[in-house]
Short mmCIF file of C-alpha atoms and ligand atoms in Angstrom, two decimals:
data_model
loop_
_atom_site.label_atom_id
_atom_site.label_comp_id
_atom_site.label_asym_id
_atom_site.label_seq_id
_atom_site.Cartn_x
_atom_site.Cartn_y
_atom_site.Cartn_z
CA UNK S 1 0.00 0.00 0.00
CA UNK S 2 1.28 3.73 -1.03
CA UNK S 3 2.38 5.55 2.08
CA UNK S 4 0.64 7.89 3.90
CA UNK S 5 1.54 11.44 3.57
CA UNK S 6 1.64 13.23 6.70
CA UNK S 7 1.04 17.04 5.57
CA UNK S 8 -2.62 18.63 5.78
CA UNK S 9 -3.35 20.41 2.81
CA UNK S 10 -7.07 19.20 2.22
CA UNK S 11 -10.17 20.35 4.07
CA UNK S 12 -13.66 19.33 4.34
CA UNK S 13 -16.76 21.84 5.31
CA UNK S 14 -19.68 20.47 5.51
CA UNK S 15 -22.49 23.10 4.39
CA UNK S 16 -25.44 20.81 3.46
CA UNK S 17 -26.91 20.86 7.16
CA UNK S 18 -30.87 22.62 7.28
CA UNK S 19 -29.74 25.53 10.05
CA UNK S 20 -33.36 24.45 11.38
CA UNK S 21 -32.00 26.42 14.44
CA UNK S 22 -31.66 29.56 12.46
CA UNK S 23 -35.13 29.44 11.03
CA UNK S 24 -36.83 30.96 8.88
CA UNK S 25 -33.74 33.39 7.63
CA UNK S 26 -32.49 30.03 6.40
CA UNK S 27 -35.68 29.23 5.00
CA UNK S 28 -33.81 30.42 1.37
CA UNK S 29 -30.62 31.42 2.63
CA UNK S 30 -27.23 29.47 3.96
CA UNK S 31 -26.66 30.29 7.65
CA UNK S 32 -23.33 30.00 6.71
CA UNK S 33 -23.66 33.21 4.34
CA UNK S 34 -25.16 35.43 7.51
CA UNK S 35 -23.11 38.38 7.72
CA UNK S 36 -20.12 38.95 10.88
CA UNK S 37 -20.03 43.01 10.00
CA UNK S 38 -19.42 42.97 6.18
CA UNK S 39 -17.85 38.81 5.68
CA UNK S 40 -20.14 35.73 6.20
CA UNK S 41 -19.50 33.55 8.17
CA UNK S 42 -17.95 30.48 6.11
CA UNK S 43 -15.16 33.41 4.78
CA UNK S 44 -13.82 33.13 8.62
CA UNK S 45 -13.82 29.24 8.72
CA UNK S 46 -12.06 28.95 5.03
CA UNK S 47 -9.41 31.97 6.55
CA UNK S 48 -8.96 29.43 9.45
CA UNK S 49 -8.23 26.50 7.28
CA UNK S 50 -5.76 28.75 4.60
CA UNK S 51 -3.60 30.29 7.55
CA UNK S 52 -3.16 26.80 8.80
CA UNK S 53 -1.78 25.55 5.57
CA UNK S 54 -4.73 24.56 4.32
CA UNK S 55 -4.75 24.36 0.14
CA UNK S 56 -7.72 22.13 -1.24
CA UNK S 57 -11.45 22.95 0.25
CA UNK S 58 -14.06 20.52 -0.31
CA UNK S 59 -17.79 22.07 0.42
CA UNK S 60 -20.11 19.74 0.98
CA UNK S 61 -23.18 21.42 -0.44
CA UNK S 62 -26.92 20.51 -0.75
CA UNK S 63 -30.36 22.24 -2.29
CA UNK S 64 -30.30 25.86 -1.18
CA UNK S 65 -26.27 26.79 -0.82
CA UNK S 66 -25.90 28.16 -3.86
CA UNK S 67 -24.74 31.09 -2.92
CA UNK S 68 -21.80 29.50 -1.25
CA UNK S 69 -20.23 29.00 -4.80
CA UNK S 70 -20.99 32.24 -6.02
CA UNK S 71 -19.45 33.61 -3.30
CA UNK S 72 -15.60 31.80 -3.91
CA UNK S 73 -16.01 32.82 -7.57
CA UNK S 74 -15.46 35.75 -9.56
CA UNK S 75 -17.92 38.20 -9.66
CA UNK S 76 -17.51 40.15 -13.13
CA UNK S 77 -20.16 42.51 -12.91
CA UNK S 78 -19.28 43.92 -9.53
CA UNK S 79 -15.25 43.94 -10.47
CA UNK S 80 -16.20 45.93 -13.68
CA UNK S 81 -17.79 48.26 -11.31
CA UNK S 82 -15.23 48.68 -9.02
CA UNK S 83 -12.55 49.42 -11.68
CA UNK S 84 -14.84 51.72 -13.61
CA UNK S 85 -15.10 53.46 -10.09
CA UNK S 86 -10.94 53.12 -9.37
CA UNK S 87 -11.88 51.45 -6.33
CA UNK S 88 -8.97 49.04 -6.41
CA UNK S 89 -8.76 48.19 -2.59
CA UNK S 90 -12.26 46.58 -2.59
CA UNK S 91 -11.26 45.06 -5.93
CA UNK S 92 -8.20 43.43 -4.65
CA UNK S 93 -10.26 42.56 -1.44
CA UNK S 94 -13.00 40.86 -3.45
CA UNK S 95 -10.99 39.03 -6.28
CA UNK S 96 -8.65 37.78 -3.47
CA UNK S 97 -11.88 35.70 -2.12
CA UNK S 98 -12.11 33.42 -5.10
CA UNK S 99 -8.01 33.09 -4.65
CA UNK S 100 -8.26 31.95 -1.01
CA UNK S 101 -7.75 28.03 -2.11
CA UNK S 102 -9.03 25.02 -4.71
CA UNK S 103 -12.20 25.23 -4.23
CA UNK S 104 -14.48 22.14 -4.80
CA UNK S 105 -17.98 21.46 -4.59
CA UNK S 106 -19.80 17.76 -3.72
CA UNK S 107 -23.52 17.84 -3.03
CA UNK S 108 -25.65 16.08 -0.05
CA UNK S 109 -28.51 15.11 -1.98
CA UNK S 110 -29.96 14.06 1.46
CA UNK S 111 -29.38 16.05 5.21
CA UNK S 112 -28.28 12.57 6.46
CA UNK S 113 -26.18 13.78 9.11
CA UNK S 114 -22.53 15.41 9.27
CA UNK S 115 -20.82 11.46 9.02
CA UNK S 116 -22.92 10.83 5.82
CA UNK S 117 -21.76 14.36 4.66
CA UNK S 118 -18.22 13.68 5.02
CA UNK S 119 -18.88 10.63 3.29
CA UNK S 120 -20.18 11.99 0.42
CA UNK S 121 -16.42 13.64 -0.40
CA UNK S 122 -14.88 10.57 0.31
CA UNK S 123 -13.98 10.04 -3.24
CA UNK S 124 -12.17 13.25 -3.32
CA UNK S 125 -9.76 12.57 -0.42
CA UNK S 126 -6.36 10.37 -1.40
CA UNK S 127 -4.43 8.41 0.71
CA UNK S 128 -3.70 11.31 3.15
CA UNK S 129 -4.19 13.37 6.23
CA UNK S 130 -7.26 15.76 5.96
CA UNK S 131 -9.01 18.33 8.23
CA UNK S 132 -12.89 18.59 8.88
CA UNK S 133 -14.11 22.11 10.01
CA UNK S 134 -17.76 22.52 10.67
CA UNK S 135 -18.42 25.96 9.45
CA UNK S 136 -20.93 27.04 12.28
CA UNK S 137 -18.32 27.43 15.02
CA UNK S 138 -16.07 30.65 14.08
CA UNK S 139 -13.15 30.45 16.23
CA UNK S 140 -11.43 33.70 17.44
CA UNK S 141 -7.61 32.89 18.15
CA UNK S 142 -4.33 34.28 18.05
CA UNK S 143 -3.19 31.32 16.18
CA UNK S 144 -5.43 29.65 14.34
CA UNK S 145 -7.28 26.87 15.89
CA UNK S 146 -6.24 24.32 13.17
CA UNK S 147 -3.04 25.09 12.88
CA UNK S 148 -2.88 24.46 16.73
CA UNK S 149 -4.17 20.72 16.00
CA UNK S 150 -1.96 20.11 12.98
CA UNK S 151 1.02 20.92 15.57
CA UNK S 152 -0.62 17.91 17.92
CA UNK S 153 -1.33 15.92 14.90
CA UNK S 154 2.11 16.13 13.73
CA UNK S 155 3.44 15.09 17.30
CA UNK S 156 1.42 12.57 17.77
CA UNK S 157 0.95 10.95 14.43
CA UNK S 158 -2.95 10.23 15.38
CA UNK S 159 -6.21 12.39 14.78
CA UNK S 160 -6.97 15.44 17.06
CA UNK S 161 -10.59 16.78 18.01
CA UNK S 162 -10.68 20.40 19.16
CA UNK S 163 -12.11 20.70 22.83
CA UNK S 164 -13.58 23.06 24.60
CA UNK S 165 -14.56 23.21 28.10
CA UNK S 166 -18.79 24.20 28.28
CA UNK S 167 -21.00 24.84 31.50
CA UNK S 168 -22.07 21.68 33.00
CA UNK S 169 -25.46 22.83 31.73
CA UNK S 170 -24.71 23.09 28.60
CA UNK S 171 -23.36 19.35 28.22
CA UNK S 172 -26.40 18.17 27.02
CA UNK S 173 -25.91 19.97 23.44
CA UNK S 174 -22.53 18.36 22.82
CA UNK S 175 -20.87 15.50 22.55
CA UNK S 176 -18.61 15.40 25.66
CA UNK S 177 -15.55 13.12 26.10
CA UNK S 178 -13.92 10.79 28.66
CA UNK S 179 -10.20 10.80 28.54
CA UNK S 180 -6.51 10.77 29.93
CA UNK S 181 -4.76 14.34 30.33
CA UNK S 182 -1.21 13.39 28.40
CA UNK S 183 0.35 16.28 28.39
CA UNK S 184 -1.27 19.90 29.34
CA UNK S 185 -4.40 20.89 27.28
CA UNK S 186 -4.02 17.28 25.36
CA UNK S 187 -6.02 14.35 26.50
CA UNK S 188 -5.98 10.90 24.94
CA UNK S 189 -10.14 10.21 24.24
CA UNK S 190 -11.80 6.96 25.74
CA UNK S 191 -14.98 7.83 24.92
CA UNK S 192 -17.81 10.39 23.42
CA UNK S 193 -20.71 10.62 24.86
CA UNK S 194 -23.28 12.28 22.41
CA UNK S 195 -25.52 14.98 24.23
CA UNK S 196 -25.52 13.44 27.77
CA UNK S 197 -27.68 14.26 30.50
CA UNK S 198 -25.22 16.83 33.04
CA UNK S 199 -26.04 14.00 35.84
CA UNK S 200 -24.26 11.45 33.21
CA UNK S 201 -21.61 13.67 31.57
CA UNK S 202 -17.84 11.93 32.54
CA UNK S 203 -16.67 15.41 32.00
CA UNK S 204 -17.35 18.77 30.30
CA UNK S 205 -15.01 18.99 28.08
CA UNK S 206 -16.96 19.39 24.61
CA UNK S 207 -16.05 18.36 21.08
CA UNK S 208 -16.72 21.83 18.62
CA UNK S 209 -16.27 21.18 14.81
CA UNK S 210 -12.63 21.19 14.12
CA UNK S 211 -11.00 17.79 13.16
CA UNK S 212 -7.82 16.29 11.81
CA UNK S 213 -8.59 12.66 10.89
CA UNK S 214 -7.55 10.19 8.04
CA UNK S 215 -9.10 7.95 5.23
CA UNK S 216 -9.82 5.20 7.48
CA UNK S 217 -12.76 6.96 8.94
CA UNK S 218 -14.74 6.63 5.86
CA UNK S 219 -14.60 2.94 5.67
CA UNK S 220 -16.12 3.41 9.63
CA UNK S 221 -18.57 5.73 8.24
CA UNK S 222 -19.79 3.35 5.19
CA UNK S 223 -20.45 0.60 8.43
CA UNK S 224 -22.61 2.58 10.40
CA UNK S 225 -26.24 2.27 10.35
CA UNK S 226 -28.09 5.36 10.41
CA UNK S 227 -29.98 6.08 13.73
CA UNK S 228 -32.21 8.75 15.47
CA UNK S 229 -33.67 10.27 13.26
CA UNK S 230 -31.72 8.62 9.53
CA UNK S 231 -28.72 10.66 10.56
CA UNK S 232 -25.37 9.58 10.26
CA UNK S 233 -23.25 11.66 12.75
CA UNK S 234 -19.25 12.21 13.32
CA UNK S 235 -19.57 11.31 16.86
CA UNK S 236 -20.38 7.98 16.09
CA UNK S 237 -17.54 7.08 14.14
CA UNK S 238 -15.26 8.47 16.03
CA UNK S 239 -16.79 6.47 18.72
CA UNK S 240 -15.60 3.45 16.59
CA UNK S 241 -12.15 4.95 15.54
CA UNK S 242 -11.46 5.02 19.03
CA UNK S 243 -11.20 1.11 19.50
CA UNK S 244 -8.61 0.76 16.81
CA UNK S 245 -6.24 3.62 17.32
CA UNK S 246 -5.67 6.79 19.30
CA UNK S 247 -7.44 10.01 19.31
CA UNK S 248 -6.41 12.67 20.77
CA UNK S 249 -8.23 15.97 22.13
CA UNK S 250 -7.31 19.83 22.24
CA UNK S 251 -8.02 22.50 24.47
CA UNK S 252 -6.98 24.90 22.17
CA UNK S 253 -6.63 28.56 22.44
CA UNK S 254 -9.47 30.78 21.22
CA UNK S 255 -12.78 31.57 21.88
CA UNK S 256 -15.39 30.18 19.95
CA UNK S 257 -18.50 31.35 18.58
CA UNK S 258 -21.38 29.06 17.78
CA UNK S 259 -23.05 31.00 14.59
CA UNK S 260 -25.33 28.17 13.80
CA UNK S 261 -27.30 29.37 17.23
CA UNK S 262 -28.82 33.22 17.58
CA UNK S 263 -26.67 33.83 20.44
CA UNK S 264 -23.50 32.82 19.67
CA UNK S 265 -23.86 34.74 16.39
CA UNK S 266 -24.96 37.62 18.12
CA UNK S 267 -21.73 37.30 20.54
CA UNK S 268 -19.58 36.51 17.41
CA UNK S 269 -21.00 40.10 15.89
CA UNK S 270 -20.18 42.47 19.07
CA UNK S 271 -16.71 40.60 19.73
CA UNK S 272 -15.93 41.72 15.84
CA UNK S 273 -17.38 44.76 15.92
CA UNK S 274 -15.64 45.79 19.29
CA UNK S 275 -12.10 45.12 17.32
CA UNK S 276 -13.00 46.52 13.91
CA UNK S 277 -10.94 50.18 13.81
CA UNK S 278 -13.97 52.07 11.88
CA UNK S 279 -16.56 50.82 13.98
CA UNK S 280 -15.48 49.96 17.60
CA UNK S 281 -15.56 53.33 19.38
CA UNK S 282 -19.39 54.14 18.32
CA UNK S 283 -20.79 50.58 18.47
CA UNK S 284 -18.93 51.04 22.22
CA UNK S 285 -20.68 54.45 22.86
CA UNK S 286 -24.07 52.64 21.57
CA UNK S 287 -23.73 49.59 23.95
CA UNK S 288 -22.99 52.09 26.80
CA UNK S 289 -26.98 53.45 25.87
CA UNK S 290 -27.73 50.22 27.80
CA UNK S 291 -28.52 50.64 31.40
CA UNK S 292 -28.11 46.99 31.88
P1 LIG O 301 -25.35 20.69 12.72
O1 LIG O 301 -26.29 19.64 13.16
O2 LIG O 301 -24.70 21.55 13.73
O3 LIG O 301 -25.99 21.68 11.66
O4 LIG O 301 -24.23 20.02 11.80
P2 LIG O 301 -27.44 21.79 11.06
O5 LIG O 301 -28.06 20.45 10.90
O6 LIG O 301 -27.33 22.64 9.86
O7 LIG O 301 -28.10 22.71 12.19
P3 LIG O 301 -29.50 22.74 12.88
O8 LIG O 301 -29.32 21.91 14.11
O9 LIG O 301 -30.53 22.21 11.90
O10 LIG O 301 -29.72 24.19 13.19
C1 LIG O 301 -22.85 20.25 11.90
C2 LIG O 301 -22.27 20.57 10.53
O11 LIG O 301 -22.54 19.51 9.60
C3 LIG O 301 -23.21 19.99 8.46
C4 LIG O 301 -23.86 21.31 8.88
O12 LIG O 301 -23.99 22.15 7.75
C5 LIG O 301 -22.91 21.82 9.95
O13 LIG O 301 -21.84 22.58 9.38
N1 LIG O 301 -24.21 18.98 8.05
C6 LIG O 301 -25.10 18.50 8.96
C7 LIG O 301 -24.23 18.55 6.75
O14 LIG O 301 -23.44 18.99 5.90
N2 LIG O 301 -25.14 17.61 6.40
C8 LIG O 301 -26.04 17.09 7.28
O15 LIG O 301 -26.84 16.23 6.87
C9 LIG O 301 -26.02 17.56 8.60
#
């Protein structure tokens, strides 16, 4: 068999989820498209990915995410514009978007869950080392979060799950590990347990949607029945990678914002806002309106 490569340079996002959450703004539009001051949302995630090294992104699309393509391609009409109006920064700004990486496009043709997504781009992936980011979470970090894992990944040769530590209230939204600290913010995973009860939870340490995992988790994914609900989910398989190698879990550095729920795109908006030079000092005078 060809060896394995051991460099990152291919990403998954899976885009093809319903946002039900998000409803009914994504009755016709991709939650992932929602605006963080004047970039959506999945233009963070894909920056995450290219400052780690990142050169290949596979979307995993479905009915309604059109705009997700349009949105890493040219877009003639406005660039005529903007040179007809010598605007060149925004020119450079927006042709640099379609430049970001390869971009390439699979479709969902069912919301079978985020395993059965990944599945679905399967084909794409060669014998190497990839990286799943789910596009809701938008990570805030000094260095990006997946860069962070690629530097566990490439000490420990095994695949890394970013962790975060939630409320014990909050548990039962995630799928929360058991595991061995090795080493400090890195524990070796015995177990996921997916949405737990807070009475049932071994811990609170919470998987959020960054990944570094390799080929062998599709032929998990292809075994798995799909429960609750038809859906196919990550969790499970990782569940099942655990029993034949290690996995290994991050506390990495950063502050993530759940966009795929109001509040934690709400959060996301004021924490960019507050650092954006044209708009930080009023947006602070407007929040100090607030006798709260
Ligand atoms: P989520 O379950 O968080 O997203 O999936 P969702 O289904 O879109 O959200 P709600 O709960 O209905 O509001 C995690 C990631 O997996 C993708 C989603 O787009 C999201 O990025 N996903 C999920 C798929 O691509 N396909 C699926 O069938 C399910």
């Amino acid at each position: 068999m060809q060896k394995m490569t051991k460099t990152i340079k291919t990403a998954i996002i899976p885009v093809a989820g319903l946002g039900t959450r998000f409803l009914p703004v994504t009755k016709a539009q991709p939650k992932e498209m929602l605006p963080l001051i004047d970039k959506p949302v999945i233009q963070y995630v894909v920056e995450e990915a290219v400052n780690s090294g990142i050169e290949n992104i596979i979307f995993v699309t479905g009915r309604n995410k059109r705009a997700i393509e349009d949105y890493f391609d040219y877009a003639p009409e406005i660039e005529l514009k903007l040179i007809s109006n010598k605007n060149y920064r925004l020119l450079k700004e927006i042709r640099a978007i379609s430049k970001l990486a390869n971009f390439a496009y699979v479709r969902q043709k069912e919301p079978l869950g985020s395993g059965h997504a990944l599945l679905c781009a399967s084909h794409l992936i060669k014998n190497e080392p990839f990286a799943v980011l789910f596009a809701d979470d938008v990570i805030d970090s000094r260095m990006p979060c997946l860069e962070q894992m690629i530097n566990i990944f490439k000490k420990y040769k095994s695949p890394v799950i970013a962790l975060e530590k939630v409320n014990k209230k909050d548990v039962e939204k995630y799928g929360i590990i058991e595991g061995v600290l090795v080493e400090k913010n890195i524990l070796k995973i015995k177990r996921i347990f997916e949405k737990p009860k807070a009475k049932d939870a071994p811990s609170n340490l919470a998987i959020v949607g960054r990944f570094i995992l390799e080929p062998d988790i599709f032929e998990i994914l292809k075994k798995l029945k799909p429960k609750k609900g038809k859906e196919i989910t990550l969790s499970e398989a990782l569940n099942e990678l655990l029993k034949i190698k290690p996995v290994y879990g991050l506390k990495f550095k950063g502050i993530r914002y759940d966009c795929g729920s109001k509040i934690g795109y709400l959060k996301a908006i004021a924490n960019f806002a507050l650092k954006n030079k044209e708009l930080k000092n009023e947006f602070k005078k407007f929040l100090k309106t607030f006798k709260i």
